[in-house]
Coordinates of C-alpha atoms and ligand atoms in Angstrom, one line a residue:
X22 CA -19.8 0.2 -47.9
X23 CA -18.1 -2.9 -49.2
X24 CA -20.1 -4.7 -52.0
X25 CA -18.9 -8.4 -51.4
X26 CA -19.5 -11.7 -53.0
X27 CA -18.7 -14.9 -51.4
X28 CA -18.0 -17.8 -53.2
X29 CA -18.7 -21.6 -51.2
X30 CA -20.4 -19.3 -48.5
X31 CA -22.6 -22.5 -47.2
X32 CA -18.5 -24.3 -46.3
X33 CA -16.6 -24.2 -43.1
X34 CA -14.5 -20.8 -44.2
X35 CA -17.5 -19.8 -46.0
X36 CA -19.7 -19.5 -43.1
X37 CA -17.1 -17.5 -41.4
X38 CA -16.7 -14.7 -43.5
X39 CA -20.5 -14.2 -42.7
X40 CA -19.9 -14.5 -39.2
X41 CA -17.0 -12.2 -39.6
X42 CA -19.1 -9.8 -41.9
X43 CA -22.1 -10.0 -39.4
X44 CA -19.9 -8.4 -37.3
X45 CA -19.1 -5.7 -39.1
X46 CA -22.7 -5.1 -40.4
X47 CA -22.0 -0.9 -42.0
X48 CA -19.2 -1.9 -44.0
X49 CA -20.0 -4.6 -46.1
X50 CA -23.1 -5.6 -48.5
X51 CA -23.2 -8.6 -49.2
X52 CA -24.7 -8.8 -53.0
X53 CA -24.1 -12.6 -54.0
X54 CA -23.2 -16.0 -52.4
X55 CA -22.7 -19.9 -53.8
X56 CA -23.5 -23.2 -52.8
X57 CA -23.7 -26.4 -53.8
X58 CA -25.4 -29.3 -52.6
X59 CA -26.9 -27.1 -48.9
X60 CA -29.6 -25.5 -50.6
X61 CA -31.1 -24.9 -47.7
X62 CA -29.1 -23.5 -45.5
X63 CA -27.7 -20.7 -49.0
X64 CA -31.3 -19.9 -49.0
X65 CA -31.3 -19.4 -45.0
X66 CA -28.3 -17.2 -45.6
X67 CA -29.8 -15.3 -48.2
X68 CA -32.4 -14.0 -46.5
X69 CA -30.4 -13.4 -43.5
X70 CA -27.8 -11.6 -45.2
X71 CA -30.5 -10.0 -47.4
X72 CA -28.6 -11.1 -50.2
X73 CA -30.0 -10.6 -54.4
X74 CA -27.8 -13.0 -56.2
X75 CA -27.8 -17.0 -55.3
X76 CA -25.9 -19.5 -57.3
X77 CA -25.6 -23.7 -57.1
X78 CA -25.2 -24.2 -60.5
X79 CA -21.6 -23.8 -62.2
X80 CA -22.9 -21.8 -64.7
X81 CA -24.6 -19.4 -62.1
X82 CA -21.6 -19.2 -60.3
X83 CA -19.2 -18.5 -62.5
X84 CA -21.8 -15.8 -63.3
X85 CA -22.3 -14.3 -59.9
X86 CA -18.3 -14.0 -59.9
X87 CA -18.2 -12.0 -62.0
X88 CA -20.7 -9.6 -61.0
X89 CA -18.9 -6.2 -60.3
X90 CA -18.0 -5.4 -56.5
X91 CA -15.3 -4.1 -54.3
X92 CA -14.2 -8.1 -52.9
X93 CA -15.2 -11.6 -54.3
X94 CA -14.1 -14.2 -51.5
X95 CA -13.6 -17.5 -53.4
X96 CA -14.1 -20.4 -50.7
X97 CA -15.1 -23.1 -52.8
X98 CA -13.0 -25.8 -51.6
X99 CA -11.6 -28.2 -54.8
X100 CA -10.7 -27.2 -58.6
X101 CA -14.4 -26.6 -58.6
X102 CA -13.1 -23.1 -58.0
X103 CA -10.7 -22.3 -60.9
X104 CA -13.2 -20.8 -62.9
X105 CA -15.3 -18.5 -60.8
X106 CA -11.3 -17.4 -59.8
X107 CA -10.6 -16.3 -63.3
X108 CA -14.3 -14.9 -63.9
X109 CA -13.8 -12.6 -60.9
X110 CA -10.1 -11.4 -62.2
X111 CA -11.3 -11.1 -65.8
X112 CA -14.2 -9.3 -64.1
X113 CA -11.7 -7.2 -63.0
X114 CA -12.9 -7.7 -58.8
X115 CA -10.1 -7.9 -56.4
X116 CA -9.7 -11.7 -54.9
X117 CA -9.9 -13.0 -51.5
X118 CA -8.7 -16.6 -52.1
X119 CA -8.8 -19.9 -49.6
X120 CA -9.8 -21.7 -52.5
X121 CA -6.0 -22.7 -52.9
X122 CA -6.6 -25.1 -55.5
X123 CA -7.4 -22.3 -57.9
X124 CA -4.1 -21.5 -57.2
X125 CA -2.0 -24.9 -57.5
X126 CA -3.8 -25.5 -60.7
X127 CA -3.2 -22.2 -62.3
X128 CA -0.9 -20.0 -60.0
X129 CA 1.4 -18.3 -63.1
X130 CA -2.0 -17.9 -65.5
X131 CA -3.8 -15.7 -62.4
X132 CA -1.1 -14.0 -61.3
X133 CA -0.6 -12.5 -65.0
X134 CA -4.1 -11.9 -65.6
X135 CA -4.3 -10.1 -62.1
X136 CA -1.8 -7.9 -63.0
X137 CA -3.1 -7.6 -66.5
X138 CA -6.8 -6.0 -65.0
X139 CA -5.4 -4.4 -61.9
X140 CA -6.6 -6.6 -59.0
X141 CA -5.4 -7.5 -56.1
X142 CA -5.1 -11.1 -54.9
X143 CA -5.7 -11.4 -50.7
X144 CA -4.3 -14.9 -49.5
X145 CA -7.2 -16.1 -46.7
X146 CA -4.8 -19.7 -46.4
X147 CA -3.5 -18.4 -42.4
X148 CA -0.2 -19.3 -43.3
X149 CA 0.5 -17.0 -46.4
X150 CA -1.9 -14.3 -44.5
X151 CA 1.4 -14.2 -42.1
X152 CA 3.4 -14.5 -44.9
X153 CA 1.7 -11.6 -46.2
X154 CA 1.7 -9.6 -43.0
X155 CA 5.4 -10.4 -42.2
X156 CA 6.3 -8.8 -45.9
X157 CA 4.2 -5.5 -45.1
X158 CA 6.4 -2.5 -45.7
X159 CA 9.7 -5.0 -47.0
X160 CA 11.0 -5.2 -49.9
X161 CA 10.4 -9.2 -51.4
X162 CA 14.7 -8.9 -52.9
X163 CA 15.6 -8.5 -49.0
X164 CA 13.9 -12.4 -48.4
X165 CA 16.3 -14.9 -47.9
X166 CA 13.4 -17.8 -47.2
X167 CA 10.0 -18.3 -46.5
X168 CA 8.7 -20.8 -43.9
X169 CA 5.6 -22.0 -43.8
X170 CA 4.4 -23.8 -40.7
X171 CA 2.5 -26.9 -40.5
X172 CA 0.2 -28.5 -37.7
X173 CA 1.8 -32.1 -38.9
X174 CA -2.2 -32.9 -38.7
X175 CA -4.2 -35.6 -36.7
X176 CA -1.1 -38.5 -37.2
X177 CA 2.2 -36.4 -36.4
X178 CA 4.7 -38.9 -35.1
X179 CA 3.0 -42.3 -36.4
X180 CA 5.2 -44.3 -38.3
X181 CA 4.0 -46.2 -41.7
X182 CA 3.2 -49.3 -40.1
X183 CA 1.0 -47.5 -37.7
X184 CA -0.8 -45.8 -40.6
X185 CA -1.6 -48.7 -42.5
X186 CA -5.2 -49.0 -41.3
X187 CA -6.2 -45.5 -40.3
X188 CA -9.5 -44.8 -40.8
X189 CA -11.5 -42.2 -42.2
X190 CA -12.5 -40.8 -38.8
X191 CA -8.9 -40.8 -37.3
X192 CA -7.8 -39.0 -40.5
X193 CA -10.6 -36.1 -40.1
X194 CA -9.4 -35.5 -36.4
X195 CA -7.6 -32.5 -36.6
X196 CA -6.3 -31.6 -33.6
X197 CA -6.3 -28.0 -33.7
X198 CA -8.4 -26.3 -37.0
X199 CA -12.2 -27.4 -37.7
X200 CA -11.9 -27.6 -41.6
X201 CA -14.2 -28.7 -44.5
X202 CA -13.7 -32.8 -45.3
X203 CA -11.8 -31.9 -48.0
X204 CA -8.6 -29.9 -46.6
X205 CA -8.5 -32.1 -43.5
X206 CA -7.5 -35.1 -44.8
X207 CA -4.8 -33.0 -47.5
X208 CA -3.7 -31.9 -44.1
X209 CA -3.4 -35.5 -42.4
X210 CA -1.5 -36.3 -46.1
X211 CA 0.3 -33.0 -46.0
X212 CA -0.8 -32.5 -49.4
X213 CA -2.0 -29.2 -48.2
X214 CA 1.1 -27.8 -47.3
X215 CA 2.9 -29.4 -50.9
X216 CA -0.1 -27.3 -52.3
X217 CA 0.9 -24.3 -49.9
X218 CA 4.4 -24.3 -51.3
X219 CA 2.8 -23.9 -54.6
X220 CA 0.7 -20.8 -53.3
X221 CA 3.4 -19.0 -52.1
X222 CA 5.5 -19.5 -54.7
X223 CA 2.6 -18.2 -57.2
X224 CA 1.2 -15.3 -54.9
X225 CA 4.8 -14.2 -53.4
X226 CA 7.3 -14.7 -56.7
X227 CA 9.7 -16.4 -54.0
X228 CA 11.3 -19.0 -56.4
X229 CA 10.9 -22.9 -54.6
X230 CA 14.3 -23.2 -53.5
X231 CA 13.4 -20.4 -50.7
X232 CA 10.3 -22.0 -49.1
X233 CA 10.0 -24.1 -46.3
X234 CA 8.5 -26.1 -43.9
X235 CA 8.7 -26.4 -40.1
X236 CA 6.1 -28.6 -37.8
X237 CA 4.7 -26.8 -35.5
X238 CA 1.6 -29.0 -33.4
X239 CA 0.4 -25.7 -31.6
X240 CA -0.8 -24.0 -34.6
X241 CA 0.2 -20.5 -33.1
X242 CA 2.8 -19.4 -35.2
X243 CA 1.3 -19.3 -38.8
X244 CA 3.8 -18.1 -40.7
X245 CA 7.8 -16.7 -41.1
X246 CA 9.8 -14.3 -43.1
X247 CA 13.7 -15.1 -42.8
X248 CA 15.4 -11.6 -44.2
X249 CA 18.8 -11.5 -45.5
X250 CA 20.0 -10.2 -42.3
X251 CA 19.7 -12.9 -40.3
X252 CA 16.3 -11.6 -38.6
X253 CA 13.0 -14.0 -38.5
X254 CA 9.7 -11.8 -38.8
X255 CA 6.5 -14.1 -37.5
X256 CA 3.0 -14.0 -37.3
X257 CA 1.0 -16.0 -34.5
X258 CA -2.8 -16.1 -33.4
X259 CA -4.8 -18.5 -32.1
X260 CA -5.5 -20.7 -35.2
X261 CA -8.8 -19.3 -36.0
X262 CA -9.4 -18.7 -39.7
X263 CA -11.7 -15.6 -38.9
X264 CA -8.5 -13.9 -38.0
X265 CA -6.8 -13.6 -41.7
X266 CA -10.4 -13.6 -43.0
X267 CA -11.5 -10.5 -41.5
X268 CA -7.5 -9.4 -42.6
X269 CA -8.5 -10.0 -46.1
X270 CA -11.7 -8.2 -45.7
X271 CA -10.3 -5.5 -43.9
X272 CA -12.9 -5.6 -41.1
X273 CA -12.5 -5.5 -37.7
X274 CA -12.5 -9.2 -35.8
X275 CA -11.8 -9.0 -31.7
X276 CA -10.5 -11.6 -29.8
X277 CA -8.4 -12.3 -27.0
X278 CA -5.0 -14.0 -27.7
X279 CA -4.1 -17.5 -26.6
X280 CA -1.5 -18.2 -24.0
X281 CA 1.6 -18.4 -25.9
X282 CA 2.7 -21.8 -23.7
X283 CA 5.0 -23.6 -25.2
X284 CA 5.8 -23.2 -28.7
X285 CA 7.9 -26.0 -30.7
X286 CA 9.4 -26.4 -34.4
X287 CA 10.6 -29.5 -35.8
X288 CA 11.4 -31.0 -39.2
X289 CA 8.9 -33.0 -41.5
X290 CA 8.8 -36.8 -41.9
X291 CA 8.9 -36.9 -45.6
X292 CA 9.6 -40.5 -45.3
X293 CA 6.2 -41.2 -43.8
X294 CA 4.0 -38.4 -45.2
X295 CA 4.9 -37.9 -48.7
X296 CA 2.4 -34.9 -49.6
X297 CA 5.0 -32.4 -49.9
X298 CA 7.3 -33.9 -51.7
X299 CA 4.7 -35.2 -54.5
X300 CA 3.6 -31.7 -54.6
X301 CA 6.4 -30.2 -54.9
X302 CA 7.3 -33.0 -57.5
X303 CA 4.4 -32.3 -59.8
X304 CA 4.3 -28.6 -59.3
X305 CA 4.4 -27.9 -63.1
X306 CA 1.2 -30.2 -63.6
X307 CA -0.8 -28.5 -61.1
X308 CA -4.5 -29.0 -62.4
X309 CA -4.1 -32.7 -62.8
X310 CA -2.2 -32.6 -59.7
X311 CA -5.4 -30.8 -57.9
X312 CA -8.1 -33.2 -59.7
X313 CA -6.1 -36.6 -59.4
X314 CA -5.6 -35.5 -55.2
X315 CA -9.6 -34.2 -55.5
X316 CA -10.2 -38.2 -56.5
X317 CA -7.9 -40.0 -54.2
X318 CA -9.3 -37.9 -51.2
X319 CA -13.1 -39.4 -52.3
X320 CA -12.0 -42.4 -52.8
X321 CA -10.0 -42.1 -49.0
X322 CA -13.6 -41.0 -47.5
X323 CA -15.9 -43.5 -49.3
X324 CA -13.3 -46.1 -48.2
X325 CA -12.6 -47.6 -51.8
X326 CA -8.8 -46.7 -50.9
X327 CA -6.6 -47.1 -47.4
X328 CA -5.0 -44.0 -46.3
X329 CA -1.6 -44.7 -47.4
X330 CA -2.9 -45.4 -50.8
X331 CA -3.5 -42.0 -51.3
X332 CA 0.1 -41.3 -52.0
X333 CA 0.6 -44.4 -54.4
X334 CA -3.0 -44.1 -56.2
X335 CA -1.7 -40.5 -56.7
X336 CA 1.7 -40.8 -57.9
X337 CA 0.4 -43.7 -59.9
X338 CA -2.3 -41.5 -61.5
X339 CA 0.2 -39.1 -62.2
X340 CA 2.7 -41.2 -64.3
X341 CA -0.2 -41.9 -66.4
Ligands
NDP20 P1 -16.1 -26.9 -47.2 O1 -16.1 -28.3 -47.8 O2 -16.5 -26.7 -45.8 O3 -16.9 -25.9 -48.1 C1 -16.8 -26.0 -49.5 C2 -17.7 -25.0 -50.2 O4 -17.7 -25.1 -51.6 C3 -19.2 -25.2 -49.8 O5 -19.9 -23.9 -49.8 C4 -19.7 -26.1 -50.9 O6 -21.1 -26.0 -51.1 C5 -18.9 -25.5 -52.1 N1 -18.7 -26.5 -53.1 C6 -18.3 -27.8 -53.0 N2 -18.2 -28.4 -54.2 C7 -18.5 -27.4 -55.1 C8 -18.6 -27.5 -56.5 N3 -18.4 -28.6 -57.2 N4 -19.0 -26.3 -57.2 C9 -19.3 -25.2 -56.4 N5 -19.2 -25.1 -55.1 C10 -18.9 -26.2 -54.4 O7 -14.6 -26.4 -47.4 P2 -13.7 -25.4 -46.6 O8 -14.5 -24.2 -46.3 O9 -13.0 -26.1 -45.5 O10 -12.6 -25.0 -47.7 C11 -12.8 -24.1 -48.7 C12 -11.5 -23.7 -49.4 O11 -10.7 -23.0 -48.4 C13 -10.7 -24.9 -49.8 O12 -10.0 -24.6 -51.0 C14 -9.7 -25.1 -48.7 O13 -8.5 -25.7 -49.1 C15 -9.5 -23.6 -48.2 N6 -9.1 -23.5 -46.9 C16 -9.9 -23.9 -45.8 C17 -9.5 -23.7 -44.5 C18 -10.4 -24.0 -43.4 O14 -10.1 -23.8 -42.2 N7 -11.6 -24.7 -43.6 C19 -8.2 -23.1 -44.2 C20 -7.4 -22.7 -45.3 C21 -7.9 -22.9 -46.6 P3 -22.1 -27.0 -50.3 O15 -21.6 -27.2 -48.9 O16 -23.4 -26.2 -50.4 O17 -22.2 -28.3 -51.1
MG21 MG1 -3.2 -23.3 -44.5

């Protein structure tokens, strides 16, 4: 049996590795889960899940990750989950990471102490589980680039003009993924996939130059592997994250596969949503990049900012 910890389990990719462990009830224990403000529903878990250890504190949780087990998943969503990441590897647990920001903040400084105590990093993100799945058995020198797919999010094809006054609900209408606050509206940015590129450059040692981006609305195709001989490896699923969870977790998740229907690819307005390249811009200052975003995306929801603000309030922040 699987000793597991899960990290943000009372969240939207939270509650589906218990849904996704619940169905494969012999294999795993579940020994420790976090929270944060949804005390009640951690405590509803915990006794569903017969689970030991409960954390809400930061303190706690850093403490609960690194508690020894066989899998710590780390869906706390925000740089609220750098630390329990680097208690779990220091712990020496093996890592199933969506908390991405972990990642953008301190990619290099987890990859080396990963390597340093022996554990192994499992991307949950869908796109760099393809990624991941379309490298099985390859050798990483044979890659000539990665592509990353992107949904474009709820405002694909508006202009700026249009986007001046979008509002809050608009922006956390994703079309096709049901997503914590947080990620939605990095996805309507397309900060999330400027803090993809990051993620695959840290947990695939592809160098920047080598990852891309195509739009792709349907969400089916998560992910590409272009090899030096001209060939294209792909991954594609319905986009449901309980696919490359139970991936991560090695579990068993059935399902039956959408209609392919029609599948397009098209190239990103970087003129209109600017998330990848400030990303990609501020790469090396990853932390500030993750809290300054963290605080425009607050400020976005309580309405204190309008939605294109986000890219000058973080830019601005930035050069300070
Ligand atoms: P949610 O907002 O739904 O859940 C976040 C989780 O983190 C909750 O359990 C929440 O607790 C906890 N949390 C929030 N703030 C803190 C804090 N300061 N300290 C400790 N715990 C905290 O987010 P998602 O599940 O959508 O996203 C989680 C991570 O996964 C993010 O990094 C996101 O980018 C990534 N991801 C998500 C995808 C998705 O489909 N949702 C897809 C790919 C990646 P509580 O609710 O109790 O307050
Ligand atoms: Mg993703």
């Amino acid at each position: 049996m699987k000793r597991i910890i899960i990290l943000g389990s009372t969240g939207s990719i939270g509650r589906q590795v218990l849904e996704v462990v619940a169905k494969n009830k012999t294999e795993f224990k579940v020994i420790g889960i976090s929270g944060y403000k949804n005390t009640k529903l951690l405590k509803e878990q915990a006794s569903k899940f017969h689970v030991q250890k409960i954390a809400d504190t930061d303190t706690a949780i850093i403490k609960i990750a690194a508690q020894k087990c066989d899998l710590v998943v780390n869906a706390i969503s925000g740089l609220a989950g750098l630390a329990p990441t680097l208690a779990a590897i220091r712990a020496g647990n093996n890592l199933a990471v969506a908390n991405k920001e972990s990642l953008v903040a301190q990619g290099a400084k987890i990859m080396s102490l990963a390597k340093k105590h022996a554990v192994r990093i499992i991307p949950i993100d869908s796109e760099h589980s393809a990624i991941s799945q379309c490298l099985v058995g390859r050798d990483v020198k044979s890659v000539k680039r990665i592509i990353l797919t992107c949904s474009g999010g709820p405002f694909l094809g508006r202009t700026k003009k249009e986007l001046a006054h979008a509002t809050v609900a608009s922006a956390l209408n994703h079309p096709t993924w049901e997503m914590g606050k947080k990620i939605t509206i990095d996805s309507a940015t397309l900060m999330n996939k400027g803090f993809e590129i990051i993620e695959a450059h840290h947990l695939f040692g592809i160098p920047y130059e080598k990852i891309a981006v195509l739009i792709h609305p349907q969400s089916i195709v998560h992910g590409m592997v272009e090899f030096l001989d001209g060939s294209l490896v792909l991954q594609a699923s319905a986009p449901d994250m309980r696919i490359p969870i139970a991936y991560a977790l090695g579990a068993r998740w059935t399902t039956q596969f959408k209609q392919l229907g029609t599948l397009t690819f098209g190239e990103v307005d970087h003129l209109t949503f600017e998330g990848i390249k400030i990303a990609v811009k501020y790469r090396t200052q990853g932390e500030k990049l993750v809290r300054v975003n963290d605080s425009a995306v607050e400020k976005f929801l309580r309405g204190e900012i309008k939605f294109l603000e986000i890219y000058s309030y973080i830019r601005k922040q930035m050069r300070e």
